[in-house]
Amino acid sequence: MVKHLATEVVVIGGGIMGASTALFLRQRGVNVVMLERDLCGSRSSGVNFGGVRRQGRSLAMLPLSQRSHALWGRLTELIGTEAEYERSGHFKIARSDADMESLVRYAEMTRDCGLGLQLLDGVELKKRFPVGGTQVVGGSFCPEDGQANPRLLAPAFAAAARRAGAQVLEHTPVQAVEHNGQRFVVRAPGLEIKANIVVNAAGAWAGQFAEQCGEPVPMRIRPPAMGVTEPLPHFLHWSLGVEGGSIYCRQVRRGNVVFGGGPGLVLDDTRARNRATTIWEQLPQLVALLPQLKNAQLIRTWSGNEGALPDHEPIIGASSRIAGLYHAFGFAGGGFQLGPGVGEVMAELIAQGRSSTPIDAFRIDRFLQPASAGEASSPTPERKIA
Amino acid sequence: MIGSDFYLDDPRPADGAAVIVGAGPAGIRAAQTLLAHGVRPVVIDEAPKAGGQIYRRQPDGFARTPKDLYGFEAGRATALHQTFDSLRADIDYRPDTLVWNAQGHTLDLLHTASRTADTVRWRDVIVATGATDRVLPIPGWTLPGVYTLGGAQVALKYQGCAIGDAVVFAGTGPLLYLVAYQYAKAGGKVCAVLDTAPAAQRYKAAPAMLAQPAVTAKGVYYVSWLMLHNVPVHHGVQLLRAEGGAEDERVQALVWKDAQGAEQRTACSAVGLGYALRPETQLPDLLGCEFAFAPLHRCHVPQTDADRRSSIPGVYLAGDGAGIMGADAAEMSGELAALALLQDRGIQIDASRASLLRQQLLKTERFRQALEVAFPFPEDWAARASDDLVVCRCENITAGEMRSTAAANANGDINRIKALCRVGMGRCQGRMCGVAATEILADALQVPVENVGRIRGQAPIKPLPLDMTVAATAQEAAHG
């Protein structure tokens, strides 16, 4: 017995991108069904670091990141919870003069972008914050960047979308997406949905879907290596990153220090975890950076499958091949902060046909061979795309 | 398969070790069996001395006799210890060592005394990680002086300490009477034994329990001894709360309802609380073993065939970690798992011995079912738990917080509820509070407990010091 639904938009994926897209579409009065294979926010949207950071992003990404920043400021009004969001500040540490120079260059490059970066030398830093380790030369502070709890955020967006009238179907894996010449037909177990628009926000699994739509992109799975200490008295008010990568950490409200850095391990199509060799590299770095952690204990590690593209930029926008299909994926290492902004941009694109935020740098066709003349960007009748 | 540069690609090493994790009754018999067939195992154990919990050995310099330490089981304990001592020189024995992670065919180790991390590569591994107390909280259970039954027993057995000078033992299960007896026998004051199981259950189970007359006789003996020595024993009670002194300094009394419904208050300085045991399953979980709900254990346990093979080639599960069956069964299943391992390596074994062990284990399982009738899990516990009852003491999460989270997330399993309200997210990672948490969630959602799932194991299995050092051998080890 197959249940039939008809809607304007089907969103595939109940992570932060899909859920915020669904919410903002509903706010514009568009009918939405969102399909999630597992539970909303149970994959990468729920297992990332929780950094709400603009500092360090590419120039291309900053307008979107700024738009998101404004939405984060209205989070409670938008989704009815603050999800432990704090504008605690994000500090990027320089461990060498060369790294400090690089931070100075970034601050100059982004001076007109509204980040309000403050460069701190070693002396100033010691006055303001007890970062240990003699190797810290200084760093760059972004006062309005911060952190939030990723376990809470995407489920809250999904719940808000549902309250706003979206149909949110969990434990509903999409099996096929076809086009009957007029509308998309999306199939899941016991379910068939007709829709004018499909949004591919399937996270690490979105690449397979794009490929089936004739838009193969070189996406690889990159699992972040995450861990958390037992709860400790509060001492770390900033979220910390290190120029050039390696370790990053923050202290959550409960007092635990959450950290990441280095690669995790992909177990299979759906699961990933931190790896022992990475943990052995993370722990001494963490203690060197924050001697306060010397006697602390690690209580849990985790990871998740995140999709990464070679130029480290995501794919956002309309399909180049199929009218009515939209993509929002490939956010490995930086999607959490962008989530609300991406949702609003997607809703704008779908409802108005264009976005007021520049997203050209994220077009999917930057990875595609030019289409031949016969393959214009119009719906392909009877084409099975998933 | 999705594309990634970070795949685990770790074929089973032909030259990997036969590893046994845990040196209790199951692990020791497994080691003995392997060695007898020419396979020299690596035996990894968290404790400083082999013996496990039930036959735990005292630290050096302590001098209680086996009879004092193990009572009726002194002979079995001594035999097992002697067996291990005779193997020791011929096996690769690593005491004080925690297996904190499993990845591919590597086990990650922490030598707890030196805080040194190391690894071992396995071709086969027998997991014999045992059990911990099955904890069902009551109001006041976080007061100083309230212990688990198993904890109370370990204090007595290992270091000759009582948990208090006037102790109430409460809950249900065979361990309840055994620990009370051991305390009283050692000269401790036992104020009362409060069993939540109604007396009638015992009569119901009696015929089936007689399948193991010797074990049953011991149980009858403990109860009779306690009664003869004027220790009040009450059946069919309902535990209401533990009460503290001024500012809740330490437990001063246990308040309970007797079988007639009258409220009683027993003054005490300590409480030993427990509802039988739960298997320790984190390692099979990290190894990727399949789990299924076992009604007998009222929890998800890793699956095995009759010879103790798990769903993962080369992984065998023995002892209480694969389902609570007790120490005697642990010895048998350890030997059986080792025989299966040997057979899978193509080594000749005595098939009739394996067959005998299988039969004996089946008999034990029937007895175990009778025990479950005699000492039933208090299924109404969750329904009676008040909203302010602390379920997860690491994170101070109450039953009420769990219920309101469940109400807002009706299709959430225990892992989702954990993510949303922090239950099971502290130092114990749900190892201690998981049973109570899943019961509360199932009751809140009005579904059978098997429907809410189980808390997924995540490394490290137990907390890991941040300032550990890593042995050179570990850094060289291939890690997929």
Coordinates of C-alpha atoms in Angstrom, one line a residue, chain A:
Chain A
M1 CA 0.0 0.0 0.0
V2 CA 1.8 3.1 -1.2
K3 CA 0.9 6.5 0.2
H4 CA 0.7 9.3 -2.3
L5 CA 1.6 12.9 -1.5
A6 CA 1.8 16.0 -3.6
T7 CA 3.8 19.1 -2.6
E8 CA 5.7 22.0 -4.0
V9 CA 9.2 21.1 -2.7
V10 CA 10.8 17.9 -1.6
V11 CA 13.9 18.4 0.5
I12 CA 16.1 15.3 0.7
G13 CA 18.1 15.3 3.9
G14 CA 17.1 16.4 7.4
G15 CA 20.4 17.9 8.4
I16 CA 21.1 21.5 9.1
M17 CA 20.9 22.5 5.4
G18 CA 17.8 20.6 4.6
A19 CA 16.0 21.6 7.8
S20 CA 16.7 25.3 7.6
T21 CA 15.7 25.3 3.9
A22 CA 12.4 23.7 4.9
L23 CA 11.8 26.2 7.6
F24 CA 12.6 29.3 5.4
L25 CA 10.5 27.9 2.6
R26 CA 7.5 27.5 5.0
Q27 CA 8.1 31.1 6.1
R28 CA 7.5 32.1 2.5
G29 CA 4.4 29.9 2.4
V30 CA 5.8 27.2 0.2
N31 CA 4.6 23.6 0.8
V32 CA 7.5 21.3 1.8
V33 CA 8.0 17.7 2.5
M34 CA 11.4 16.9 4.1
L35 CA 12.7 13.3 3.9
E36 CA 15.4 12.0 6.3
R37 CA 16.8 8.5 6.1
D38 CA 17.5 8.3 9.9
L39 CA 16.7 11.0 12.4
C40 CA 17.0 14.7 11.7
G41 CA 20.5 16.0 12.5
S42 CA 21.8 12.5 13.4
R43 CA 24.7 12.6 10.9
S44 CA 27.3 15.2 10.2
S45 CA 25.0 18.1 11.3
G46 CA 24.9 16.5 14.8
V47 CA 28.4 15.3 15.2
N48 CA 30.6 18.3 14.1
F49 CA 32.6 20.5 16.3
G50 CA 29.9 23.1 16.9
G51 CA 32.1 26.1 15.9
V52 CA 30.1 29.1 14.8
R53 CA 33.0 30.8 13.1
R54 CA 33.4 33.3 10.2
Q55 CA 37.1 33.9 10.8
G56 CA 39.3 32.0 8.4
R57 CA 36.7 31.5 5.7
S58 CA 37.4 32.4 2.1
L59 CA 36.5 35.7 0.7
A60 CA 33.9 34.0 -1.6
M61 CA 32.2 32.5 1.4
L62 CA 32.1 35.5 3.7
P63 CA 28.9 37.2 2.4
L64 CA 27.0 34.0 3.0
S65 CA 28.7 33.5 6.3
Q66 CA 27.8 37.1 7.3
R67 CA 24.2 36.5 6.3
S68 CA 24.2 33.4 8.5
H69 CA 25.7 35.3 11.3
A70 CA 22.8 37.7 11.4
L71 CA 20.4 34.7 11.5
W72 CA 22.3 33.1 14.4
G73 CA 21.7 36.4 16.2
R74 CA 17.9 35.7 15.9
L75 CA 18.1 32.0 16.6
T76 CA 15.6 31.8 19.5
E77 CA 13.1 33.8 17.6
L78 CA 13.6 31.5 14.6
I79 CA 13.6 28.1 16.1
G80 CA 12.5 28.6 19.7
T81 CA 15.8 27.5 21.3
E82 CA 19.3 28.9 21.6
A83 CA 20.9 25.5 21.2
E84 CA 23.7 26.7 23.6
Y85 CA 24.7 29.3 21.1
E86 CA 27.2 31.8 22.5
R87 CA 29.1 34.6 20.9
S88 CA 32.1 33.6 23.0
G89 CA 34.6 34.8 20.5
H90 CA 36.9 32.7 18.3
F91 CA 40.6 33.0 18.7
K92 CA 43.0 31.8 16.1
I93 CA 46.5 31.1 17.5
A94 CA 49.7 31.7 15.7
R95 CA 52.6 29.4 16.8
S96 CA 55.2 31.1 14.7
D97 CA 56.0 34.5 13.2
A98 CA 55.1 33.1 9.8
D99 CA 51.7 32.0 11.1
M100 CA 51.2 35.5 12.7
E101 CA 52.0 37.1 9.4
S102 CA 49.4 35.0 7.7
L103 CA 46.8 36.1 10.2
V104 CA 47.8 39.7 9.7
R105 CA 47.3 39.2 5.9
Y106 CA 43.9 37.7 6.5
A107 CA 42.8 40.5 8.7
E108 CA 43.9 43.0 6.0
M109 CA 42.2 41.1 3.2
T110 CA 38.9 40.9 5.1
R111 CA 39.0 44.4 6.6
D112 CA 35.8 45.5 4.8
C113 CA 33.9 42.3 5.5
G114 CA 32.7 43.2 9.0
L115 CA 34.4 40.6 11.0
G116 CA 36.0 43.0 13.5
L117 CA 39.2 41.0 13.8
Q118 CA 41.6 42.0 16.6
L119 CA 45.2 41.0 16.3
L120 CA 46.8 40.2 19.6
D121 CA 50.6 39.8 20.2
G122 CA 52.0 37.4 22.8
V123 CA 52.1 40.0 25.6
E124 CA 48.5 41.1 25.0
L125 CA 47.4 37.5 24.8
K126 CA 48.9 36.5 28.1
K127 CA 47.1 39.5 29.7
R128 CA 43.7 38.4 28.3
F129 CA 43.8 34.6 28.3
P130 CA 45.8 31.8 30.0
V131 CA 46.7 29.9 26.8
G132 CA 49.7 27.9 27.8
G133 CA 52.6 26.7 25.8
T134 CA 55.5 29.0 25.0
Q135 CA 55.1 28.5 21.3
V136 CA 52.1 30.8 21.1
V137 CA 53.3 34.0 19.4
G138 CA 49.9 35.7 19.2
G139 CA 46.8 35.4 17.2
S140 CA 43.6 36.9 15.8
F141 CA 40.4 37.3 17.7
C142 CA 36.9 37.5 16.2
P143 CA 34.8 38.7 19.1
E144 CA 31.4 37.8 17.7
D145 CA 32.2 34.4 16.4
G146 CA 31.3 31.6 18.9
Q147 CA 29.9 28.2 19.4
A148 CA 26.7 26.1 19.8
N149 CA 25.6 22.6 20.4
P150 CA 25.4 20.7 17.1
R151 CA 23.4 17.8 18.7
L152 CA 20.6 20.3 19.5
L153 CA 20.6 22.6 16.5
A154 CA 19.5 20.5 13.5
P155 CA 16.8 18.7 15.4
A156 CA 15.5 22.1 16.6
F157 CA 15.5 23.5 13.0
A158 CA 13.6 20.4 11.9
A159 CA 11.1 20.8 14.7
A160 CA 10.7 24.4 13.8
A161 CA 10.1 23.5 10.2
R162 CA 7.5 21.0 11.3
R163 CA 5.8 23.6 13.5
A164 CA 5.8 26.0 10.5
G165 CA 3.9 23.4 8.5
A166 CA 6.5 21.3 6.8
Q167 CA 5.9 17.6 6.7
V168 CA 9.0 16.1 8.2
L169 CA 9.3 12.3 7.6
E170 CA 12.1 10.6 9.5
H171 CA 13.3 7.0 8.9
T172 CA 12.4 7.6 5.3
P173 CA 15.2 6.8 2.9
V174 CA 14.8 8.1 -0.7
Q175 CA 15.0 5.2 -3.1
A176 CA 14.4 6.9 -6.4
V177 CA 13.8 10.3 -7.9
E178 CA 12.2 10.4 -11.4
H179 CA 10.8 13.0 -13.6
N180 CA 7.5 12.3 -15.4
G181 CA 7.9 15.2 -17.8
Q182 CA 5.9 17.5 -15.6
R183 CA 6.9 16.8 -12.1
F184 CA 9.4 15.0 -10.0
V185 CA 8.3 11.7 -8.5
V186 CA 10.2 10.9 -5.3
R187 CA 9.9 7.3 -4.0
A188 CA 10.6 6.0 -0.5
P189 CA 9.4 2.8 1.2
G190 CA 5.6 2.9 1.0
L191 CA 5.6 6.5 -0.2
E192 CA 5.4 8.4 -3.5
I193 CA 5.6 12.1 -3.6
K194 CA 5.0 14.4 -6.6
A195 CA 6.8 17.7 -6.4
N196 CA 7.8 20.6 -8.7
I197 CA 11.1 21.1 -7.0
V198 CA 13.7 18.8 -5.4
V199 CA 16.4 20.0 -3.0
N200 CA 19.5 17.7 -2.7
A201 CA 20.7 18.3 0.8
A202 CA 21.8 14.8 1.4
G203 CA 25.2 15.7 3.0
A204 CA 27.9 13.1 2.5
W205 CA 25.5 11.1 0.3
A206 CA 24.5 14.0 -1.9
G207 CA 27.4 13.4 -4.4
Q208 CA 25.9 10.0 -5.4
F209 CA 22.6 11.6 -6.0
A210 CA 24.1 14.5 -8.1
E211 CA 26.0 11.9 -10.1
Q212 CA 22.7 10.1 -10.9
C213 CA 21.4 13.4 -12.0
G214 CA 24.2 13.6 -14.6
E215 CA 26.3 16.0 -12.5
P216 CA 29.2 14.0 -11.1
V217 CA 31.4 16.0 -8.7
P218 CA 34.7 14.9 -7.2
M219 CA 33.4 14.7 -3.6
R220 CA 35.3 12.6 -1.1
I221 CA 34.3 11.7 2.4
R222 CA 36.3 13.4 5.1
P223 CA 35.5 12.3 8.7
P224 CA 36.4 14.8 11.4
A225 CA 38.2 13.4 14.4
M226 CA 36.3 14.6 17.5
G227 CA 36.7 14.0 21.2
V228 CA 35.6 15.4 24.5
T229 CA 37.0 15.6 28.0
E230 CA 35.2 15.1 31.3
P231 CA 33.6 18.3 32.7
L232 CA 36.1 20.8 34.2
P233 CA 35.8 24.1 36.0
H234 CA 35.3 26.9 33.4
F235 CA 38.6 28.4 32.2
L236 CA 38.2 28.6 28.4
H237 CA 35.8 31.3 27.3
W238 CA 37.0 31.5 23.7
S239 CA 36.7 28.9 21.0
L240 CA 40.2 28.2 19.8
G241 CA 41.7 27.3 16.5
V242 CA 45.3 27.1 15.3
E243 CA 46.6 28.8 12.2
G244 CA 47.6 26.1 9.7
G245 CA 45.2 23.5 11.1
S246 CA 45.8 20.8 13.6
I247 CA 44.0 21.1 16.9
Y248 CA 40.8 23.2 17.7
C249 CA 38.8 23.2 20.9
R250 CA 36.1 24.9 23.0
Q251 CA 34.7 24.5 26.4
V252 CA 31.0 23.8 26.5
R253 CA 28.5 25.0 29.1
R254 CA 28.7 21.8 31.0
G255 CA 32.4 22.3 31.4
N256 CA 33.7 19.6 29.0
V257 CA 36.3 20.6 26.5
V258 CA 35.3 19.5 23.0
F259 CA 38.2 19.2 20.5
G260 CA 39.0 18.1 17.0
G261 CA 41.8 18.0 14.5
G262 CA 43.2 15.4 12.1
P263 CA 41.3 12.7 10.2
G264 CA 38.9 10.2 11.6
L265 CA 38.1 6.8 10.1
V266 CA 35.4 5.8 7.7
L267 CA 33.9 2.5 8.7
D268 CA 31.3 2.1 6.0
D269 CA 28.7 4.0 4.0
T270 CA 27.1 5.5 7.1
R271 CA 29.5 5.3 10.0
A272 CA 32.8 6.9 10.9
R273 CA 34.8 7.3 14.1
N274 CA 37.9 8.9 15.5
R275 CA 41.1 6.8 15.1
A276 CA 43.6 5.8 17.8
T277 CA 46.6 7.3 15.9
T278 CA 44.8 10.6 15.6
I279 CA 43.8 10.6 19.2
W280 CA 47.5 10.0 20.2
E281 CA 48.4 13.1 18.1
Q282 CA 45.5 15.2 19.4
L283 CA 46.0 14.7 23.2
P284 CA 49.6 16.0 23.5
Q285 CA 48.8 19.0 21.3
L286 CA 45.8 19.8 23.5
V287 CA 47.8 19.6 26.7
A288 CA 50.6 21.7 25.2
L289 CA 48.1 24.3 24.2
L290 CA 46.1 24.2 27.5
P291 CA 48.2 22.9 30.4
Q292 CA 44.9 23.1 32.4
L293 CA 44.0 19.8 30.7
K294 CA 47.1 17.9 32.0
N295 CA 45.2 15.9 34.5
A296 CA 41.9 15.7 32.7
Q297 CA 40.5 12.6 31.1
L298 CA 39.1 11.9 27.6
I299 CA 35.6 10.3 28.0
R300 CA 34.3 10.0 24.4
T301 CA 35.3 10.2 20.8
W302 CA 33.3 10.3 17.6
S303 CA 33.1 11.3 14.0
G304 CA 30.7 11.4 11.1
N305 CA 30.8 11.3 7.3
E306 CA 31.3 14.8 5.8
G307 CA 31.5 15.5 2.1
A308 CA 34.5 17.5 0.9
L309 CA 35.2 19.0 -2.5
P310 CA 38.7 19.6 -3.8
D311 CA 38.5 23.4 -3.7
H312 CA 37.1 23.3 -0.1
E313 CA 34.0 25.3 -1.2
P314 CA 30.5 23.8 -1.1
I315 CA 28.0 23.4 -3.9
I316 CA 25.0 25.7 -3.5
G317 CA 22.4 26.5 -6.1
A318 CA 20.4 25.3 -9.1
S319 CA 21.4 22.2 -11.0
S320 CA 23.0 22.9 -14.3
R321 CA 21.2 20.0 -16.0
I322 CA 17.7 19.6 -14.5
A323 CA 15.3 22.4 -14.0
G324 CA 13.7 22.3 -10.6
L325 CA 16.6 20.5 -8.9
Y326 CA 18.7 22.4 -6.4
H327 CA 21.9 21.3 -4.5
A328 CA 23.3 22.3 -1.1
F329 CA 26.1 20.0 -0.1
G330 CA 29.9 19.6 0.3
F331 CA 30.3 21.6 3.5
A332 CA 33.0 19.5 5.2
G333 CA 34.7 21.4 8.0
G334 CA 32.6 24.5 7.9
G335 CA 28.9 23.9 7.3
F336 CA 27.5 24.4 10.8
Q337 CA 27.8 28.1 10.9
L338 CA 26.5 28.4 7.3
G339 CA 23.4 26.3 7.9
P340 CA 20.8 29.1 8.6
G341 CA 22.2 31.3 5.8
V342 CA 22.2 28.4 3.3
G343 CA 18.6 27.7 4.2
E344 CA 17.5 31.3 3.6
V345 CA 19.5 31.5 0.3
M346 CA 17.9 28.2 -0.9
A347 CA 14.4 29.5 0.0
E348 CA 15.1 32.7 -1.9
L349 CA 16.4 30.9 -5.0
I350 CA 13.4 28.6 -5.1
A351 CA 10.7 31.2 -4.3
Q352 CA 12.2 34.1 -6.2
G353 CA 14.6 32.6 -8.7
R354 CA 17.6 34.4 -7.4
S355 CA 19.6 35.0 -4.2
S356 CA 20.5 38.4 -2.8
T357 CA 23.8 36.9 -1.5
P358 CA 26.5 36.1 -4.1
I359 CA 26.8 32.3 -4.4
D360 CA 28.3 32.0 -7.9
A361 CA 31.5 30.6 -6.6
F362 CA 29.6 27.5 -5.4
R363 CA 28.0 26.6 -8.8
I364 CA 28.0 22.9 -9.4
D365 CA 29.2 23.3 -13.0
R366 CA 32.6 24.4 -11.9
F367 CA 33.4 20.7 -11.7
L368 CA 31.4 19.6 -14.8
Q369 CA 32.3 19.1 -18.4
P370 CA 30.4 21.6 -20.5
A371 CA 27.1 20.1 -21.6
S372 CA 26.6 19.3 -25.3
A373 CA 24.1 21.3 -27.2
G374 CA 21.4 18.5 -27.0
E375 CA 21.6 18.5 -23.2
A376 CA 20.2 21.8 -22.4
S377 CA 19.2 22.6 -18.8
S378 CA 15.6 21.6 -19.0
P379 CA 13.8 18.7 -17.4
T380 CA 14.6 15.4 -19.0
P381 CA 11.4 13.4 -19.4
E382 CA 11.2 9.9 -17.9
R383 CA 14.8 10.2 -16.7
K384 CA 15.5 8.2 -13.7
I385 CA 17.9 10.2 -11.5
A386 CA 18.2 8.2 -8.3

